[in-house]
Amino acid sequence: MSTSQTLNATIDRHEDHAWISVFSKLFDSEYTTLHQLAGWFDIEDSAIWEKYILDIVQGYVKEGSSIFEAGCGCGAVLNPIQKNFKNITIGGVDGSERAIQHLLQHVAINTKKENFLVGFIPDELLTIKSEQYDVTISHSVFQYMSKENALLSVDEMLRITKPGGVVIIGDICDEEYKEETEAIMKQHWGEDYQSKLPTYLYLPKSLWKRYENKCKVLVRNSLVEEYWRRESRYIVYLRKRNQD
């Protein structure tokens, strides 16, 4: 079965659950690198992917950091972080059981299995104790969610992050570039996009001002020129204020 046939077969139409079905089927495709299994099959050079991820976390993840990823997939984001920073603790949650199994076999080999959960956000985040992690990440996940669930996920990510820690939300689809991105995604995902698959969620950069009362907020685009999505997608950093 070709990749396009695999992606287009039996798709559940229920919001972000439909996308979980698509990404789970990538494990039956010809792709082998983690980032391509996670959907970035247009990026052939793993070095570019690693450079892109390090651009996102540099200055926030440090040696010994504890990191949780909401929507961790098969570990495409956590793997380059783990490779470049020593003695870190990783955990995560994803709606795809196949993705979590792959992550445990290929990325989190020396990590406690209980650090990784199968479930959907924001609901599964409710099971995690407050103030557990230095860095909480969600990368290229929010476009597959409703706005309500995306904002609820931000609240829960902040809750499980330690005071002084940071929530990083990467690859957010910029509302300003909606028309251009929709055209590209139709090419990227094929005829099922907008018919069997929910369209992306787009969020304006101004949205994040609502968190300024409890966080130091930074919004920026990726500095990695090879990442062609960098103009139409952006990164948000919410530095949680220390308790008085």
PDB file of C-alpha atoms in Angstrom:
ATOM      1  CA  MET A   1       0.000   0.000   0.000  1.00  0.00           C
ATOM      2  CA  SER A   2       1.350   3.442  -0.913  1.00  0.00           C
ATOM      3  CA  THR A   3       1.766   6.206   1.662  1.00  0.00           C
ATOM      4  CA  SER A   4      -1.149   8.204   0.245  1.00  0.00           C
ATOM      5  CA  GLN A   5      -3.404   5.134   0.331  1.00  0.00           C
ATOM      6  CA  THR A   6      -2.324   4.400   3.894  1.00  0.00           C
ATOM      7  CA  LEU A   7      -3.060   7.953   5.036  1.00  0.00           C
ATOM      8  CA  ASN A   8      -6.459   8.081   3.356  1.00  0.00           C
ATOM      9  CA  ALA A   9      -7.785   4.759   4.638  1.00  0.00           C
ATOM     10  CA  THR A  10     -10.495   4.659   7.321  1.00  0.00           C
ATOM     11  CA  ILE A  11     -10.257   8.085   8.928  1.00  0.00           C
ATOM     12  CA  ASP A  12     -12.312   8.888  12.023  1.00  0.00           C
ATOM     13  CA  ARG A  13     -13.933  12.324  11.608  1.00  0.00           C
ATOM     14  CA  HIS A  14     -14.006  13.250  15.333  1.00  0.00           C
ATOM     15  CA  GLU A  15     -11.920  16.424  15.792  1.00  0.00           C
ATOM     16  CA  ASP A  16      -8.317  15.714  16.877  1.00  0.00           C
ATOM     17  CA  HIS A  17      -9.067  11.977  17.124  1.00  0.00           C
ATOM     18  CA  ALA A  18      -9.263  11.893  13.329  1.00  0.00           C
ATOM     19  CA  TRP A  19      -5.692  13.135  13.075  1.00  0.00           C
ATOM     20  CA  ILE A  20      -4.528  10.487  15.560  1.00  0.00           C
ATOM     21  CA  SER A  21      -5.785   7.890  13.102  1.00  0.00           C
ATOM     22  CA  VAL A  22      -3.757   9.490  10.305  1.00  0.00           C
ATOM     23  CA  PHE A  23      -0.529   9.650  12.287  1.00  0.00           C
ATOM     24  CA  SER A  24      -0.902   6.086  13.575  1.00  0.00           C
ATOM     25  CA  LYS A  25      -1.050   4.872   9.979  1.00  0.00           C
ATOM     26  CA  LEU A  26       2.328   6.470   9.231  1.00  0.00           C
ATOM     27  CA  PHE A  27       3.900   3.545  11.101  1.00  0.00           C
ATOM     28  CA  ASP A  28       2.786   1.364   8.182  1.00  0.00           C
ATOM     29  CA  SER A  29       4.477   3.649   5.648  1.00  0.00           C
ATOM     30  CA  GLU A  30       7.992   3.575   4.188  1.00  0.00           C
ATOM     31  CA  TYR A  31       9.228   6.316   6.536  1.00  0.00           C
ATOM     32  CA  THR A  32      11.792   5.408   9.184  1.00  0.00           C
ATOM     33  CA  THR A  33      13.038   8.651  10.773  1.00  0.00           C
ATOM     34  CA  LEU A  34      11.150   9.847  13.835  1.00  0.00           C
ATOM     35  CA  HIS A  35      10.225  13.250  12.441  1.00  0.00           C
ATOM     36  CA  GLN A  36       8.874  11.749   9.219  1.00  0.00           C
ATOM     37  CA  LEU A  37       6.854   9.214  11.191  1.00  0.00           C
ATOM     38  CA  ALA A  38       5.469  12.209  13.081  1.00  0.00           C
ATOM     39  CA  GLY A  39       4.228  13.843   9.872  1.00  0.00           C
ATOM     40  CA  TRP A  40       7.149  15.947   8.640  1.00  0.00           C
ATOM     41  CA  PHE A  41       7.802  13.596   5.734  1.00  0.00           C
ATOM     42  CA  ASP A  42       8.818  16.537   3.526  1.00  0.00           C
ATOM     43  CA  ILE A  43      11.949  17.099   5.672  1.00  0.00           C
ATOM     44  CA  GLU A  44      14.470  14.549   4.444  1.00  0.00           C
ATOM     45  CA  ASP A  45      17.515  15.797   6.354  1.00  0.00           C
ATOM     46  CA  SER A  46      17.468  14.812  10.036  1.00  0.00           C
ATOM     47  CA  ALA A  47      20.127  17.441  10.758  1.00  0.00           C
ATOM     48  CA  ILE A  48      17.698  20.192   9.744  1.00  0.00           C
ATOM     49  CA  TRP A  49      15.050  18.754  12.049  1.00  0.00           C
ATOM     50  CA  GLU A  50      17.475  18.603  14.971  1.00  0.00           C
ATOM     51  CA  LYS A  51      18.624  22.171  14.298  1.00  0.00           C
ATOM     52  CA  TYR A  52      14.996  23.306  14.288  1.00  0.00           C
ATOM     53  CA  ILE A  53      14.120  21.617  17.596  1.00  0.00           C
ATOM     54  CA  LEU A  54      17.249  22.947  19.304  1.00  0.00           C
ATOM     55  CA  ASP A  55      16.359  26.452  18.120  1.00  0.00           C
ATOM     56  CA  ILE A  56      13.042  26.090  19.948  1.00  0.00           C
ATOM     57  CA  VAL A  57      14.402  24.831  23.277  1.00  0.00           C
ATOM     58  CA  GLN A  58      17.853  26.462  23.469  1.00  0.00           C
ATOM     59  CA  GLY A  59      18.127  28.549  26.620  1.00  0.00           C
ATOM     60  CA  TYR A  60      15.151  26.830  28.229  1.00  0.00           C
ATOM     61  CA  VAL A  61      16.162  23.183  28.450  1.00  0.00           C
ATOM     62  CA  LYS A  62      19.344  22.636  30.450  1.00  0.00           C
ATOM     63  CA  GLU A  63      21.359  19.735  31.766  1.00  0.00           C
ATOM     64  CA  GLY A  64      19.262  17.967  34.389  1.00  0.00           C
ATOM     65  CA  SER A  65      15.945  19.485  33.275  1.00  0.00           C
ATOM     66  CA  SER A  66      12.692  17.582  33.636  1.00  0.00           C
ATOM     67  CA  ILE A  67      10.607  17.797  30.457  1.00  0.00           C
ATOM     68  CA  PHE A  68       7.048  16.770  29.661  1.00  0.00           C
ATOM     69  CA  GLU A  69       5.611  16.826  26.159  1.00  0.00           C
ATOM     70  CA  ALA A  70       1.859  17.106  25.623  1.00  0.00           C
ATOM     71  CA  GLY A  71       1.290  15.312  22.340  1.00  0.00           C
ATOM     72  CA  CYS A  72       4.688  13.624  22.246  1.00  0.00           C
ATOM     73  CA  GLY A  73       3.956  11.268  19.360  1.00  0.00           C
ATOM     74  CA  CYS A  74       6.800   8.853  18.680  1.00  0.00           C
ATOM     75  CA  GLY A  75       9.433  11.111  20.259  1.00  0.00           C
ATOM     76  CA  ALA A  76      10.484  13.263  17.299  1.00  0.00           C
ATOM     77  CA  VAL A  77      10.888  16.300  19.563  1.00  0.00           C
ATOM     78  CA  LEU A  78      12.156  14.583  22.696  1.00  0.00           C
ATOM     79  CA  ASN A  79      14.818  12.565  20.872  1.00  0.00           C
ATOM     80  CA  PRO A  80      17.041  15.486  19.731  1.00  0.00           C
ATOM     81  CA  ILE A  81      16.565  17.130  23.126  1.00  0.00           C
ATOM     82  CA  GLN A  82      17.668  13.968  24.898  1.00  0.00           C
ATOM     83  CA  LYS A  83      20.603  13.670  22.499  1.00  0.00           C
ATOM     84  CA  ASN A  84      21.908  17.181  23.232  1.00  0.00           C
ATOM     85  CA  PHE A  85      21.226  17.639  26.960  1.00  0.00           C
ATOM     86  CA  LYS A  86      22.607  15.344  29.648  1.00  0.00           C
ATOM     87  CA  ASN A  87      20.782  13.866  32.621  1.00  0.00           C
ATOM     88  CA  ILE A  88      17.338  15.068  31.635  1.00  0.00           C
ATOM     89  CA  THR A  89      14.104  13.395  32.691  1.00  0.00           C
ATOM     90  CA  ILE A  90      11.436  13.021  30.020  1.00  0.00           C
ATOM     91  CA  GLY A  91       7.741  12.222  30.065  1.00  0.00           C
ATOM     92  CA  GLY A  92       4.783  12.701  27.791  1.00  0.00           C
ATOM     93  CA  VAL A  93       1.299  11.842  26.646  1.00  0.00           C
ATOM     94  CA  ASP A  94      -0.140  11.047  23.232  1.00  0.00           C
ATOM     95  CA  GLY A  95      -3.455   9.793  21.896  1.00  0.00           C
ATOM     96  CA  SER A  96      -1.782   7.172  19.713  1.00  0.00           C
ATOM     97  CA  GLU A  97      -0.873   3.958  21.497  1.00  0.00           C
ATOM     98  CA  ARG A  98       1.323   2.950  18.551  1.00  0.00           C
ATOM     99  CA  ALA A  99       3.272   6.193  18.846  1.00  0.00           C
ATOM    100  CA  ILE A 100       3.880   5.681  22.561  1.00  0.00           C
ATOM    101  CA  GLN A 101       4.999   2.096  21.961  1.00  0.00           C
ATOM    102  CA  HIS A 102       7.445   3.283  19.300  1.00  0.00           C
ATOM    103  CA  LEU A 103       8.760   6.003  21.609  1.00  0.00           C
ATOM    104  CA  LEU A 104       9.354   3.550  24.446  1.00  0.00           C
ATOM    105  CA  GLN A 105      11.225   1.192  22.110  1.00  0.00           C
ATOM    106  CA  HIS A 106      13.384   3.766  20.312  1.00  0.00           C
ATOM    107  CA  VAL A 107      13.648   6.953  22.392  1.00  0.00           C
ATOM    108  CA  ALA A 108      12.767   6.491  26.064  1.00  0.00           C
ATOM    109  CA  ILE A 109      14.769   3.302  26.402  1.00  0.00           C
ATOM    110  CA  ASN A 110      16.201   4.181  29.815  1.00  0.00           C
ATOM    111  CA  THR A 111      13.131   6.033  31.065  1.00  0.00           C
ATOM    112  CA  LYS A 112      10.435   4.733  33.375  1.00  0.00           C
ATOM    113  CA  LYS A 113       7.527   3.547  31.247  1.00  0.00           C
ATOM    114  CA  GLU A 114       5.055   5.151  33.640  1.00  0.00           C
ATOM    115  CA  ASN A 115       6.393   8.571  32.577  1.00  0.00           C
ATOM    116  CA  PHE A 116       4.487   8.146  29.307  1.00  0.00           C
ATOM    117  CA  LEU A 117       0.721   8.002  29.014  1.00  0.00           C
ATOM    118  CA  VAL A 118      -1.758   7.131  26.291  1.00  0.00           C
ATOM    119  CA  GLY A 119      -4.600   9.631  26.199  1.00  0.00           C
ATOM    120  CA  PHE A 120      -5.865  12.899  24.793  1.00  0.00           C
ATOM    121  CA  ILE A 121      -5.103  16.380  26.006  1.00  0.00           C
ATOM    122  CA  PRO A 122      -6.310  18.292  27.915  1.00  0.00           C
ATOM    123  CA  ASP A 123      -8.074  15.424  29.741  1.00  0.00           C
ATOM    124  CA  GLU A 124      -5.034  13.243  30.403  1.00  0.00           C
ATOM    125  CA  LEU A 125      -3.064  16.199  31.769  1.00  0.00           C
ATOM    126  CA  LEU A 126      -5.505  16.273  34.689  1.00  0.00           C
ATOM    127  CA  THR A 127      -3.930  13.053  35.980  1.00  0.00           C
ATOM    128  CA  ILE A 128      -0.498  14.666  36.426  1.00  0.00           C
ATOM    129  CA  LYS A 129       0.496  16.275  39.714  1.00  0.00           C
ATOM    130  CA  SER A 130       0.997  20.031  39.846  1.00  0.00           C
ATOM    131  CA  GLU A 131       4.443  21.628  39.488  1.00  0.00           C
ATOM    132  CA  GLN A 132       6.250  18.480  38.355  1.00  0.00           C
ATOM    133  CA  TYR A 133       8.304  19.676  35.376  1.00  0.00           C
ATOM    134  CA  ASP A 134      10.827  22.392  34.536  1.00  0.00           C
ATOM    135  CA  VAL A 135       9.737  22.534  30.909  1.00  0.00           C
ATOM    136  CA  THR A 136       6.405  21.508  29.415  1.00  0.00           C
ATOM    137  CA  ILE A 137       6.251  21.359  25.628  1.00  0.00           C
ATOM    138  CA  SER A 138       3.524  20.929  23.059  1.00  0.00           C
ATOM    139  CA  HIS A 139       4.798  21.059  19.507  1.00  0.00           C
ATOM    140  CA  SER A 140       2.641  21.127  16.378  1.00  0.00           C
ATOM    141  CA  VAL A 141      -0.380  19.822  18.269  1.00  0.00           C
ATOM    142  CA  PHE A 142      -2.723  22.753  18.730  1.00  0.00           C
ATOM    143  CA  GLN A 143      -3.712  22.945  15.050  1.00  0.00           C
ATOM    144  CA  TYR A 144      -5.409  19.562  15.454  1.00  0.00           C
ATOM    145  CA  MET A 145      -7.561  20.683  18.395  1.00  0.00           C
ATOM    146  CA  SER A 146     -10.547  22.910  19.020  1.00  0.00           C
ATOM    147  CA  LYS A 147      -9.729  26.346  20.411  1.00  0.00           C
ATOM    148  CA  GLU A 148     -11.461  25.418  23.670  1.00  0.00           C
ATOM    149  CA  ASN A 149      -9.344  22.298  24.169  1.00  0.00           C
ATOM    150  CA  ALA A 150      -6.180  24.124  23.151  1.00  0.00           C
ATOM    151  CA  LEU A 151      -6.682  26.808  25.812  1.00  0.00           C
ATOM    152  CA  LEU A 152      -7.635  24.233  28.439  1.00  0.00           C
ATOM    153  CA  SER A 153      -4.410  22.408  27.580  1.00  0.00           C
ATOM    154  CA  VAL A 154      -2.397  25.589  28.147  1.00  0.00           C
ATOM    155  CA  ASP A 155      -3.937  25.944  31.610  1.00  0.00           C
ATOM    156  CA  GLU A 156      -3.050  22.355  32.492  1.00  0.00           C
ATOM    157  CA  MET A 157       0.460  22.672  31.081  1.00  0.00           C
ATOM    158  CA  LEU A 158       1.018  25.713  33.273  1.00  0.00           C
ATOM    159  CA  ARG A 159      -0.323  23.827  36.273  1.00  0.00           C
ATOM    160  CA  ILE A 160       2.115  20.915  35.917  1.00  0.00           C
ATOM    161  CA  THR A 161       5.074  23.257  35.326  1.00  0.00           C
ATOM    162  CA  LYS A 162       7.196  24.354  38.277  1.00  0.00           C
ATOM    163  CA  PRO A 163       7.307  28.029  39.316  1.00  0.00           C
ATOM    164  CA  GLY A 164      10.049  29.637  37.238  1.00  0.00           C
ATOM    165  CA  GLY A 165       9.647  26.925  34.618  1.00  0.00           C
ATOM    166  CA  VAL A 166       8.436  27.414  31.078  1.00  0.00           C
ATOM    167  CA  VAL A 167       5.659  26.193  28.822  1.00  0.00           C
ATOM    168  CA  ILE A 168       6.727  26.042  25.168  1.00  0.00           C
ATOM    169  CA  ILE A 169       4.061  25.760  22.489  1.00  0.00           C
ATOM    170  CA  GLY A 170       5.637  25.325  19.085  1.00  0.00           C
ATOM    171  CA  ASP A 171       4.534  25.318  15.467  1.00  0.00           C
ATOM    172  CA  ILE A 172       1.291  27.221  16.086  1.00  0.00           C
ATOM    173  CA  CYS A 173      -0.530  28.080  12.868  1.00  0.00           C
ATOM    174  CA  ASP A 174      -0.643  31.857  12.563  1.00  0.00           C
ATOM    175  CA  GLU A 175      -4.109  33.192  11.779  1.00  0.00           C
ATOM    176  CA  GLU A 176      -2.515  35.823   9.552  1.00  0.00           C
ATOM    177  CA  TYR A 177      -1.324  33.099   7.147  1.00  0.00           C
ATOM    178  CA  LYS A 178      -4.473  30.961   7.129  1.00  0.00           C
ATOM    179  CA  GLU A 179      -5.177  31.197   3.397  1.00  0.00           C
ATOM    180  CA  GLU A 180      -1.609  30.294   2.403  1.00  0.00           C
ATOM    181  CA  THR A 181      -1.378  27.450   4.914  1.00  0.00           C
ATOM    182  CA  GLU A 182      -4.705  25.924   3.870  1.00  0.00           C
ATOM    183  CA  ALA A 183      -3.528  25.736   0.265  1.00  0.00           C
ATOM    184  CA  ILE A 184      -0.283  24.042   1.303  1.00  0.00           C
ATOM    185  CA  MET A 185      -2.023  21.568   3.625  1.00  0.00           C
ATOM    186  CA  LYS A 186      -4.344  20.431   0.837  1.00  0.00           C
ATOM    187  CA  GLN A 187      -1.228  19.498  -1.127  1.00  0.00           C
ATOM    188  CA  HIS A 188       0.504  17.975   1.911  1.00  0.00           C
ATOM    189  CA  TRP A 189      -2.364  15.790   3.178  1.00  0.00           C
ATOM    190  CA  GLY A 190      -4.278  15.157  -0.032  1.00  0.00           C
ATOM    191  CA  GLU A 191      -7.962  15.192  -0.892  1.00  0.00           C
ATOM    192  CA  ASP A 192      -9.102  14.133   2.595  1.00  0.00           C
ATOM    193  CA  TYR A 193      -8.064  17.467   4.082  1.00  0.00           C
ATOM    194  CA  GLN A 194     -11.254  19.494   4.737  1.00  0.00           C
ATOM    195  CA  SER A 195     -13.494  16.573   3.772  1.00  0.00           C
ATOM    196  CA  LYS A 196     -12.732  13.653   6.078  1.00  0.00           C
ATOM    197  CA  LEU A 197     -10.152  15.522   8.138  1.00  0.00           C
ATOM    198  CA  PRO A 198     -10.874  18.599  10.285  1.00  0.00           C
ATOM    199  CA  THR A 199      -9.203  21.795   9.102  1.00  0.00           C
ATOM    200  CA  TYR A 200      -6.444  23.332  11.178  1.00  0.00           C
ATOM    201  CA  LEU A 201      -6.909  25.670  14.107  1.00  0.00           C
ATOM    202  CA  TYR A 202      -5.346  29.102  13.566  1.00  0.00           C
ATOM    203  CA  LEU A 203      -4.482  31.365  16.481  1.00  0.00           C
ATOM    204  CA  PRO A 204      -3.458  35.039  16.343  1.00  0.00           C
ATOM    205  CA  LYS A 205      -0.257  36.075  18.076  1.00  0.00           C
ATOM    206  CA  SER A 206      -2.253  38.604  20.099  1.00  0.00           C
ATOM    207  CA  LEU A 207      -4.091  35.761  21.859  1.00  0.00           C
ATOM    208  CA  TRP A 208      -1.174  35.144  24.190  1.00  0.00           C
ATOM    209  CA  LYS A 209      -1.412  38.530  25.872  1.00  0.00           C
ATOM    210  CA  ARG A 210      -4.062  36.992  28.122  1.00  0.00           C
ATOM    211  CA  TYR A 211      -1.303  35.145  30.013  1.00  0.00           C
ATOM    212  CA  GLU A 212       0.831  38.196  30.791  1.00  0.00           C
ATOM    213  CA  ASN A 213      -0.619  38.563  34.293  1.00  0.00           C
ATOM    214  CA  LYS A 214       0.866  35.240  35.414  1.00  0.00           C
ATOM    215  CA  CYS A 215       3.671  34.585  32.918  1.00  0.00           C
ATOM    216  CA  LYS A 216       6.476  36.276  31.074  1.00  0.00           C
ATOM    217  CA  VAL A 217       5.309  35.874  27.483  1.00  0.00           C
ATOM    218  CA  LEU A 218       7.506  35.655  24.395  1.00  0.00           C
ATOM    219  CA  VAL A 219       6.175  35.017  20.886  1.00  0.00           C
ATOM    220  CA  ARG A 220       8.581  34.470  17.996  1.00  0.00           C
ATOM    221  CA  ASN A 221       9.162  32.621  14.758  1.00  0.00           C
ATOM    222  CA  SER A 222      11.816  29.982  14.232  1.00  0.00           C
ATOM    223  CA  LEU A 223      15.262  31.238  13.262  1.00  0.00           C
ATOM    224  CA  VAL A 224      16.012  28.153  11.163  1.00  0.00           C
ATOM    225  CA  GLU A 225      15.795  29.244   7.528  1.00  0.00           C
ATOM    226  CA  GLU A 226      15.617  25.666   6.244  1.00  0.00           C
ATOM    227  CA  TYR A 227      12.307  25.167   8.049  1.00  0.00           C
ATOM    228  CA  TRP A 228       9.977  26.526   5.365  1.00  0.00           C
ATOM    229  CA  ARG A 229       6.968  26.754   7.705  1.00  0.00           C
ATOM    230  CA  ARG A 230       8.708  29.294   9.920  1.00  0.00           C
ATOM    231  CA  GLU A 231       6.938  32.363   8.521  1.00  0.00           C
ATOM    232  CA  SER A 232       3.418  30.984   8.865  1.00  0.00           C
ATOM    233  CA  ARG A 233       3.918  29.273  12.232  1.00  0.00           C
ATOM    234  CA  TYR A 234       5.240  30.583  15.510  1.00  0.00           C
ATOM    235  CA  ILE A 235       6.449  29.606  18.978  1.00  0.00           C
ATOM    236  CA  VAL A 236       5.094  30.798  22.323  1.00  0.00           C
ATOM    237  CA  TYR A 237       7.075  30.778  25.565  1.00  0.00           C
ATOM    238  CA  LEU A 238       5.171  31.192  28.835  1.00  0.00           C
ATOM    239  CA  ARG A 239       7.671  31.610  31.664  1.00  0.00           C
ATOM    240  CA  LYS A 240       5.757  30.827  34.836  1.00  0.00           C
ATOM    241  CA  ARG A 241       6.354  33.419  37.533  1.00  0.00           C
ATOM    242  CA  ASN A 242       7.934  32.338  40.811  1.00  0.00           C
ATOM    243  CA  GLN A 243       5.574  32.281  43.755  1.00  0.00           C
ATOM    244  CA  ASP A 244       5.950  35.181  46.186  1.00  0.00           C
TER     245      ASP A 244
END
